[in-house]
GROMACS .gro file of C-alpha atoms in nm:
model
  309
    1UNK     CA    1   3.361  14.199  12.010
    2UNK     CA    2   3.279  14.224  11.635
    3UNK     CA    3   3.173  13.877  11.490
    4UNK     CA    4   3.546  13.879  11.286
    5UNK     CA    5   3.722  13.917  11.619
    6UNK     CA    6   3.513  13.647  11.753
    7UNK     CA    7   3.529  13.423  11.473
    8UNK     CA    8   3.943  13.503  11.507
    9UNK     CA    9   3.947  13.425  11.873
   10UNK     CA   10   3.811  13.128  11.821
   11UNK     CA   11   3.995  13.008  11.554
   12UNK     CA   12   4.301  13.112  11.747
   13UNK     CA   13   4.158  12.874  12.037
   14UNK     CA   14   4.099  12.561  11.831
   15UNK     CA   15   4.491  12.627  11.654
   16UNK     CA   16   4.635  12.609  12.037
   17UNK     CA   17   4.506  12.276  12.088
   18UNK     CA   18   4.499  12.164  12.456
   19UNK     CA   19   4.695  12.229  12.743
   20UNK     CA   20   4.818  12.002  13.039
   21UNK     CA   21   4.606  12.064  13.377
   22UNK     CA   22   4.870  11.890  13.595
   23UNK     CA   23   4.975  12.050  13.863
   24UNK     CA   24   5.236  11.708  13.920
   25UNK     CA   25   5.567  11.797  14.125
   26UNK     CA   26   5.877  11.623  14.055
   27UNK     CA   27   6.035  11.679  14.339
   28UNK     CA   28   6.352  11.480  14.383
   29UNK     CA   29   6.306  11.351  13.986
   30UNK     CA   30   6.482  11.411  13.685
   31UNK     CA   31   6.386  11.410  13.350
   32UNK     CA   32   6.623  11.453  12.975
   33UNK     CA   33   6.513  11.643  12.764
   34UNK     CA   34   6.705  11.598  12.406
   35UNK     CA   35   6.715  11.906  12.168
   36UNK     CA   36   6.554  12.087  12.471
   37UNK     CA   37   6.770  12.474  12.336
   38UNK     CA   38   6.485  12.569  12.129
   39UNK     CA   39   6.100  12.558  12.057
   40UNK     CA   40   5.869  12.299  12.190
   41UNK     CA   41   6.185  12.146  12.336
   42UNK     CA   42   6.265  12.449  12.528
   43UNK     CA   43   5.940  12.543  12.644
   44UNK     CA   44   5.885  12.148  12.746
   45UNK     CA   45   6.253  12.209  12.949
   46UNK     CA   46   6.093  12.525  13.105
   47UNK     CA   47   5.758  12.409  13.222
   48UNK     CA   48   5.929  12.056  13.381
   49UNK     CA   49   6.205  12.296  13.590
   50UNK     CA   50   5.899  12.420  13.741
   51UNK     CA   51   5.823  12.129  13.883
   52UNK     CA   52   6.198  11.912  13.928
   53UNK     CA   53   6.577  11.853  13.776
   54UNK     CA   54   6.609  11.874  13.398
   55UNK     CA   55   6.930  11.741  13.207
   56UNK     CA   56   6.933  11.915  12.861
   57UNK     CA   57   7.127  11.766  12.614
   58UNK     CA   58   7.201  11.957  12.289
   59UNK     CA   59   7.488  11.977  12.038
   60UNK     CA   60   7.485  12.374  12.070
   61UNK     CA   61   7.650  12.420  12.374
   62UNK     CA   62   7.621  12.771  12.362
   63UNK     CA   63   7.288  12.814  12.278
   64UNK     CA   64   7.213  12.542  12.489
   65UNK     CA   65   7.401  12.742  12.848
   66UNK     CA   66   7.152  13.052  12.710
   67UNK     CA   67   6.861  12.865  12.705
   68UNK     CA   68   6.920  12.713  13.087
   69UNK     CA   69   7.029  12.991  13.255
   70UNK     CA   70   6.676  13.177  13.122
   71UNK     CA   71   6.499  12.925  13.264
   72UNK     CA   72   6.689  12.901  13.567
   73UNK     CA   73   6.607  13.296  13.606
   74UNK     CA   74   6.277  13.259  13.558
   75UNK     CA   75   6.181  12.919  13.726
   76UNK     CA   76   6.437  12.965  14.055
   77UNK     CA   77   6.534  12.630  13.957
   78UNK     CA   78   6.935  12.594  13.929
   79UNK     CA   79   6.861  12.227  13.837
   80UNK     CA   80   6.885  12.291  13.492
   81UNK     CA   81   7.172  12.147  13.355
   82UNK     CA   82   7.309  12.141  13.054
   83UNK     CA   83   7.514  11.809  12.884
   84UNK     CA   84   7.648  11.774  12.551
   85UNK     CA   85   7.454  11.503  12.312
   86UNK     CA   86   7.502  11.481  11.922
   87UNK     CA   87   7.234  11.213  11.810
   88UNK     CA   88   7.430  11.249  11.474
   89UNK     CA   89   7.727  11.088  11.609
   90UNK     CA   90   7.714  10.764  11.817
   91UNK     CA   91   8.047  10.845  12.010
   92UNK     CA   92   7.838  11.130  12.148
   93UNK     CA   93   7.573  10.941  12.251
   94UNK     CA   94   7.754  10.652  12.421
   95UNK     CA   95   7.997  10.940  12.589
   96UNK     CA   96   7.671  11.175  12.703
   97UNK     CA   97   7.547  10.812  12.887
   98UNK     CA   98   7.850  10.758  13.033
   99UNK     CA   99   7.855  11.058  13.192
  100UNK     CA  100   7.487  11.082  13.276
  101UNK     CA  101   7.539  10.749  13.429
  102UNK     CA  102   7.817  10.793  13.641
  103UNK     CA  103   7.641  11.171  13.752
  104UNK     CA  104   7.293  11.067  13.842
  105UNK     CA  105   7.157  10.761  14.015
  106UNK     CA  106   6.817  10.824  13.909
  107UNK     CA  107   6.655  10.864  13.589
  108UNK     CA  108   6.256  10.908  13.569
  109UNK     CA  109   6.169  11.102  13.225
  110UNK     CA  110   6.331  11.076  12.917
  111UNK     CA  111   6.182  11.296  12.634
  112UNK     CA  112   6.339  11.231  12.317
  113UNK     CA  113   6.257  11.546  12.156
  114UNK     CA  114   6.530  11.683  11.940
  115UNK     CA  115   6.464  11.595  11.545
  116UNK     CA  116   6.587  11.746  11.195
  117UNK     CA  117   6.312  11.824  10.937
  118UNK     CA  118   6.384  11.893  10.566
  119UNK     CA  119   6.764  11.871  10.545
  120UNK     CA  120   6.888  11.837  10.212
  121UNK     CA  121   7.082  11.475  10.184
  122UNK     CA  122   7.368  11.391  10.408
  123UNK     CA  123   7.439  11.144  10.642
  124UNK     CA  124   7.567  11.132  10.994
  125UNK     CA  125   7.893  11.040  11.155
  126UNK     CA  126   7.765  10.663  11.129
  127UNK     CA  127   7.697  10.708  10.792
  128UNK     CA  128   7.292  10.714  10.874
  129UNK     CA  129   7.036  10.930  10.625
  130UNK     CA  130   7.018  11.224  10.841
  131UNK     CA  131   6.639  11.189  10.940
  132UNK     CA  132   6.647  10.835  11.015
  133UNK     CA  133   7.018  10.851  11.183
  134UNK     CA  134   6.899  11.190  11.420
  135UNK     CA  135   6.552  11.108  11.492
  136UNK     CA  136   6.514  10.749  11.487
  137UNK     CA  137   6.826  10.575  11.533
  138UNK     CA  138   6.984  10.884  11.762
  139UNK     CA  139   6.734  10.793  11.977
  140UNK     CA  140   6.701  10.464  11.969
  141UNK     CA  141   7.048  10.415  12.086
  142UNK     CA  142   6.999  10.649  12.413
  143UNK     CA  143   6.688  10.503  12.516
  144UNK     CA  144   6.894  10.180  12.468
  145UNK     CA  145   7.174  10.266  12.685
  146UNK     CA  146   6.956  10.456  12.914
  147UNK     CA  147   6.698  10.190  12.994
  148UNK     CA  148   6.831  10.003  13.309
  149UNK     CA  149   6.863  10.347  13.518
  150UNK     CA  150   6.506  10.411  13.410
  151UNK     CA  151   6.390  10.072  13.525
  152UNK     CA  152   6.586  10.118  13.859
  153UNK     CA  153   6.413  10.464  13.904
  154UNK     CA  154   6.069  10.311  13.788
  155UNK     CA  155   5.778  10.447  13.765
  156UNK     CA  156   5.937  10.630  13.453
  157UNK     CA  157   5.836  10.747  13.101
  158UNK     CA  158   5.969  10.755  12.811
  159UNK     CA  159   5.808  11.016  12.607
  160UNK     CA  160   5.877  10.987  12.191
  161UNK     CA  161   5.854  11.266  11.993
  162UNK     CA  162   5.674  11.180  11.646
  163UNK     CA  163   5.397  11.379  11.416
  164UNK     CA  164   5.084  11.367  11.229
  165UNK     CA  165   5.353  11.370  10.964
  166UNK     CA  166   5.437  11.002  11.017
  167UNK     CA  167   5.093  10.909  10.792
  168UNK     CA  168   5.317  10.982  10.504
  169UNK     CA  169   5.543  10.741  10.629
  170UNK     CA  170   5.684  10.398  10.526
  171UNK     CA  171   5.946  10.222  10.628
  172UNK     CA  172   6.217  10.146  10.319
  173UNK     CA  173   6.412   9.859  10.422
  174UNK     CA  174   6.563   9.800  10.058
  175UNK     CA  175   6.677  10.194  10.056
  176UNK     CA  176   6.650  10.241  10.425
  177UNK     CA  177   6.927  10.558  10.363
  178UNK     CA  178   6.768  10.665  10.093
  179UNK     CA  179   7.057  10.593   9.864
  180UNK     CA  180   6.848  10.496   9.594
  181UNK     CA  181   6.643  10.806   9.572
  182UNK     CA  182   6.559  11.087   9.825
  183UNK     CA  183   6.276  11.335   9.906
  184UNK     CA  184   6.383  11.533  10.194
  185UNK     CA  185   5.981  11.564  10.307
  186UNK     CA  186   5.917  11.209  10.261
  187UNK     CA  187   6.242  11.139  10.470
  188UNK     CA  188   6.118  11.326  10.745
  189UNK     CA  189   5.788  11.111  10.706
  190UNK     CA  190   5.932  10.798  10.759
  191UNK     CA  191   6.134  10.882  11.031
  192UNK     CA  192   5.886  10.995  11.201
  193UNK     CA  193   5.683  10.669  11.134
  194UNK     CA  194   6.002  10.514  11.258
  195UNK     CA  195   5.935  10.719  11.590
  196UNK     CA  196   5.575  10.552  11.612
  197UNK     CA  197   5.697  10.190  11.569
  198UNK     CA  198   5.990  10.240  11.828
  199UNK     CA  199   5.717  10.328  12.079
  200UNK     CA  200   5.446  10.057  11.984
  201UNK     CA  201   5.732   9.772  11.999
  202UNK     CA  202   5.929   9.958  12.339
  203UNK     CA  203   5.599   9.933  12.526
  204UNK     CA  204   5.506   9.596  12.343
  205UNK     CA  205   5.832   9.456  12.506
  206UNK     CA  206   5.824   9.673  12.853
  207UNK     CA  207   5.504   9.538  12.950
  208UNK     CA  208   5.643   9.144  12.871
  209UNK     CA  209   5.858   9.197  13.163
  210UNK     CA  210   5.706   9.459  13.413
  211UNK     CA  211   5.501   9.305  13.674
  212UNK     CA  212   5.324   9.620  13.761
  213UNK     CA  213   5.195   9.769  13.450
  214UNK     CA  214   5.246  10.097  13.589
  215UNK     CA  215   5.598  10.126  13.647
  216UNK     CA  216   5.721  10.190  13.327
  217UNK     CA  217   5.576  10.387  13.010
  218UNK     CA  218   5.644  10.481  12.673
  219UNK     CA  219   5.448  10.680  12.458
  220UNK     CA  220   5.449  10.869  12.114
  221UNK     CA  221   5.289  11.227  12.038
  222UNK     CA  222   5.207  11.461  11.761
  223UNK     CA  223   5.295  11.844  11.922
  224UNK     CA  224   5.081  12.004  11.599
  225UNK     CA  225   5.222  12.238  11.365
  226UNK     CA  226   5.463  12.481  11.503
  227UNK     CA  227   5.620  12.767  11.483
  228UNK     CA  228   6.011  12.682  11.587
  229UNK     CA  229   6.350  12.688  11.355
  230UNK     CA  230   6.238  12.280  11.194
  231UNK     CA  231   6.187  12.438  10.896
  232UNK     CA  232   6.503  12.662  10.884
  233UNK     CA  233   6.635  12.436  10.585
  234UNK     CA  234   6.374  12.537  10.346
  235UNK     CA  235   6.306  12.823  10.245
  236UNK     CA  236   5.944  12.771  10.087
  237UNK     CA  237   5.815  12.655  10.454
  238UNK     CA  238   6.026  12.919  10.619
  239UNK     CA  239   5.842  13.172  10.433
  240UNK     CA  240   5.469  12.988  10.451
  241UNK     CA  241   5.509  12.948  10.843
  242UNK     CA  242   5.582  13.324  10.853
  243UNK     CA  243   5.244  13.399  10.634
  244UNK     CA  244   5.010  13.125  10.801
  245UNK     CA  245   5.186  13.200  11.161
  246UNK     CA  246   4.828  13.279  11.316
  247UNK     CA  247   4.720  12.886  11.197
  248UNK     CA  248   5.065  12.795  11.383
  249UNK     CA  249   5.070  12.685  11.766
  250UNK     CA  250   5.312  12.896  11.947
  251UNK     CA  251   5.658  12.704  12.128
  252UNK     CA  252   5.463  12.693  12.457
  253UNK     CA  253   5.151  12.549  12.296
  254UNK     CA  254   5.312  12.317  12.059
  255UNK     CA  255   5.471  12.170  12.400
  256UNK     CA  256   5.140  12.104  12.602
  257UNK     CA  257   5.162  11.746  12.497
  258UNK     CA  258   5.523  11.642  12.608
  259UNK     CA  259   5.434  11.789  12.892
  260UNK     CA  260   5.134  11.599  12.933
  261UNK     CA  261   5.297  11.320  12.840
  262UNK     CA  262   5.572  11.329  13.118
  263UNK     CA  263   5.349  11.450  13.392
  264UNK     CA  264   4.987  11.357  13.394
  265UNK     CA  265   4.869  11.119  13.642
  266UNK     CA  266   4.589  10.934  13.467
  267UNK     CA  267   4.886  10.825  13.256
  268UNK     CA  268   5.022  10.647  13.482
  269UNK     CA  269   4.922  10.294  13.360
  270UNK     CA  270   4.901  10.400  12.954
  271UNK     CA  271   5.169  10.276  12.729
  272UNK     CA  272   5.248  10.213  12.405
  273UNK     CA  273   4.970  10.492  12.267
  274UNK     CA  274   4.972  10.830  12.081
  275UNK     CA  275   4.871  11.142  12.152
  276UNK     CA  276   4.807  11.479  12.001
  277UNK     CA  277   4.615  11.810  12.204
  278UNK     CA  278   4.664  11.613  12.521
  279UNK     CA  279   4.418  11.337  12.401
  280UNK     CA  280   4.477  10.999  12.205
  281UNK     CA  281   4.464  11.085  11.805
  282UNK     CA  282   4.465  10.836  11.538
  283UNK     CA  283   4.777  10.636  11.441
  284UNK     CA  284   4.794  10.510  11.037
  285UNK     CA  285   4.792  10.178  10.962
  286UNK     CA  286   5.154  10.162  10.896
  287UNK     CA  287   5.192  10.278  11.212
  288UNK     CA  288   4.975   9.980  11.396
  289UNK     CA  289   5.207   9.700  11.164
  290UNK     CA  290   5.344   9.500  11.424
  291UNK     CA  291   5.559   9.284  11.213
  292UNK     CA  292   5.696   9.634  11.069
  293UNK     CA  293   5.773   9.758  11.466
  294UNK     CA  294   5.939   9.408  11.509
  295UNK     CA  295   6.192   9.443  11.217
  296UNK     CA  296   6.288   9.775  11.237
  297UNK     CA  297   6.365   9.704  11.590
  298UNK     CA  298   6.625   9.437  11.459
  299UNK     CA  299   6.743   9.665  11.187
  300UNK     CA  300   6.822   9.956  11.394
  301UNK     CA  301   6.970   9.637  11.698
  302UNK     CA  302   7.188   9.575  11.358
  303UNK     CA  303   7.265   9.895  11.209
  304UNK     CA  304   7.396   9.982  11.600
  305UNK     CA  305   7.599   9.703  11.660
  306UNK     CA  306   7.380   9.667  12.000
  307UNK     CA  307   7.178   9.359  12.153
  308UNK     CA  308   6.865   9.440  12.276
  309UNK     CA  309   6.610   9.163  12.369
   0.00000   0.00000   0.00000
């Protein structure tokens, strides 16, 4: 090839990042996927029906029944079922455990995926700053009421998605809903940071009281920048994506690390880290601040109305 189609090729290479070798079955396991009716979500959903049962739980119904049945085609997997989860409404969340509860005795991945990115201010039913209340708190509360069926169905991972994004980060505990002033990019930052700290304070706390290292993980991870419907509430980054789309990973690409994540067996016994291309990546300071992890976790316990020691 010409030395331009060469030099694209490989710059098309190094934008896709790496991809999960594991071949891992998960036969008679199932794994949640949150947000799993589009992008990395969906192509996460599709490469873990090859391999076992997948719950995904969206707010689009519709779109999330469209989504499933696709997969199902394609995979020859009919264990790909579809709940109903709003992580901008706690009632949702407490009714889509209930359910999953009283529906599956086992539970060995949970991906918390699903996220908002840009939104212009609002809050949720709770009366959380979107970004926080969706993909911090949201989650927060499932993993919460999720937790014992994990531990029953140990070894399990929880798998947090976060993003390089999270180095712009802080966490505002005087304006924590940004009432005092609010930067829809910088909002996304710190919940995203928030994301980080859950993981480094869930694993902090899950090793205290697991015997056996092993049994139960939770780890954080940067998918890379993507080209999926985040950035559908802004215009500007709409229209960039679309002209820097060849610097973008694709769905399936920007998914390799879930995946990873979930499956990979020399994970077995590593919790509590980061990850980005399939490998450990830095994490910023803020993001390492232990005291930080500590009170947000009592915040969000607070903000809840849940006790979680």
């Amino acid at each position: 090839p010409c030395p331009l189609t060469a030099a694209a090729l490989s710059c098309r290479r190094y934008v896709a990042g790496g991809q999960c070798k594991s071949t891992a079955k998960l036969e008679g396991k199932v794994a949640i996927i949150t947000g799993a009716n589009t992008g990395i979500g969906k192509e996460t959903a599709r490469d873990l029906a090859r391999r076992g049962k997948v719950i995904v739980a969206c707010r689009d119904i519709a779109k999330a029944e469209a989504a499933a049945s696709e997969i199902r085609a394609e995979t020859g997997n009919q264990q790909v079922i579809v709940k109903k989860l709003d992580l901008a409404d706690t009632k949702s969340i407490r009714e889509f455990a209930e359910k999953f509860l009283a529906e599956e005795k086992e539970l060995h991945i949970l991906i918390n995926n699903a996220g908002v990115m840009l939104c212009p201010y609002s809050k949720t039913a709770d009366g959380f700053e979107m970004h926080l209340g969706v993909n911090h708190l949201g989650h927060f509360l499932l993993t919460f009421l999720l937790l014992e069926r994990l531990k029953q169905s140990a070894p399990a991972r929880i798998v947090n998605v976060s993003s390089l994004a999270h180095h712009g980060g802080r966490i505002r505990f005087h304006d924590l809903h940004s009432e005092k002033s609010y930067n829809r990019g910088l909002a996304y930052c710190h919940s995203k940071l928030a994301n980080v700290l859950f993981t480094r304070e869930l694993a902090r706390r899950l090793q205290g009281k697991s015997q056996r290292r092993a049994e139960f993980t939770a780890n954080a991870l940067h998918p890379g920048s993507v080209r999926s419907e985040l950035t559908r509430h802004s215009f500007v980054m709409m229209w960039l994506w679309k002209i820097f789309s060849f610097f973008l990973k694709t769905p399936w690409e920007g998914a390799q690390t879930s995946v990873y994540c979930a499956v990979a067996e020399e994970l077995d016994s590593v919790t509590g880290q980061y990850f980005s291309d399939c490998q450990p990546a830095y994490v910023s300071p803020r993001g390492r601040d232990d005291e930080t992890a500590k009170k947000l976790w009592s915040v969000s316990c607070e903000l809840l109305g849940i006790q979680w020691d």
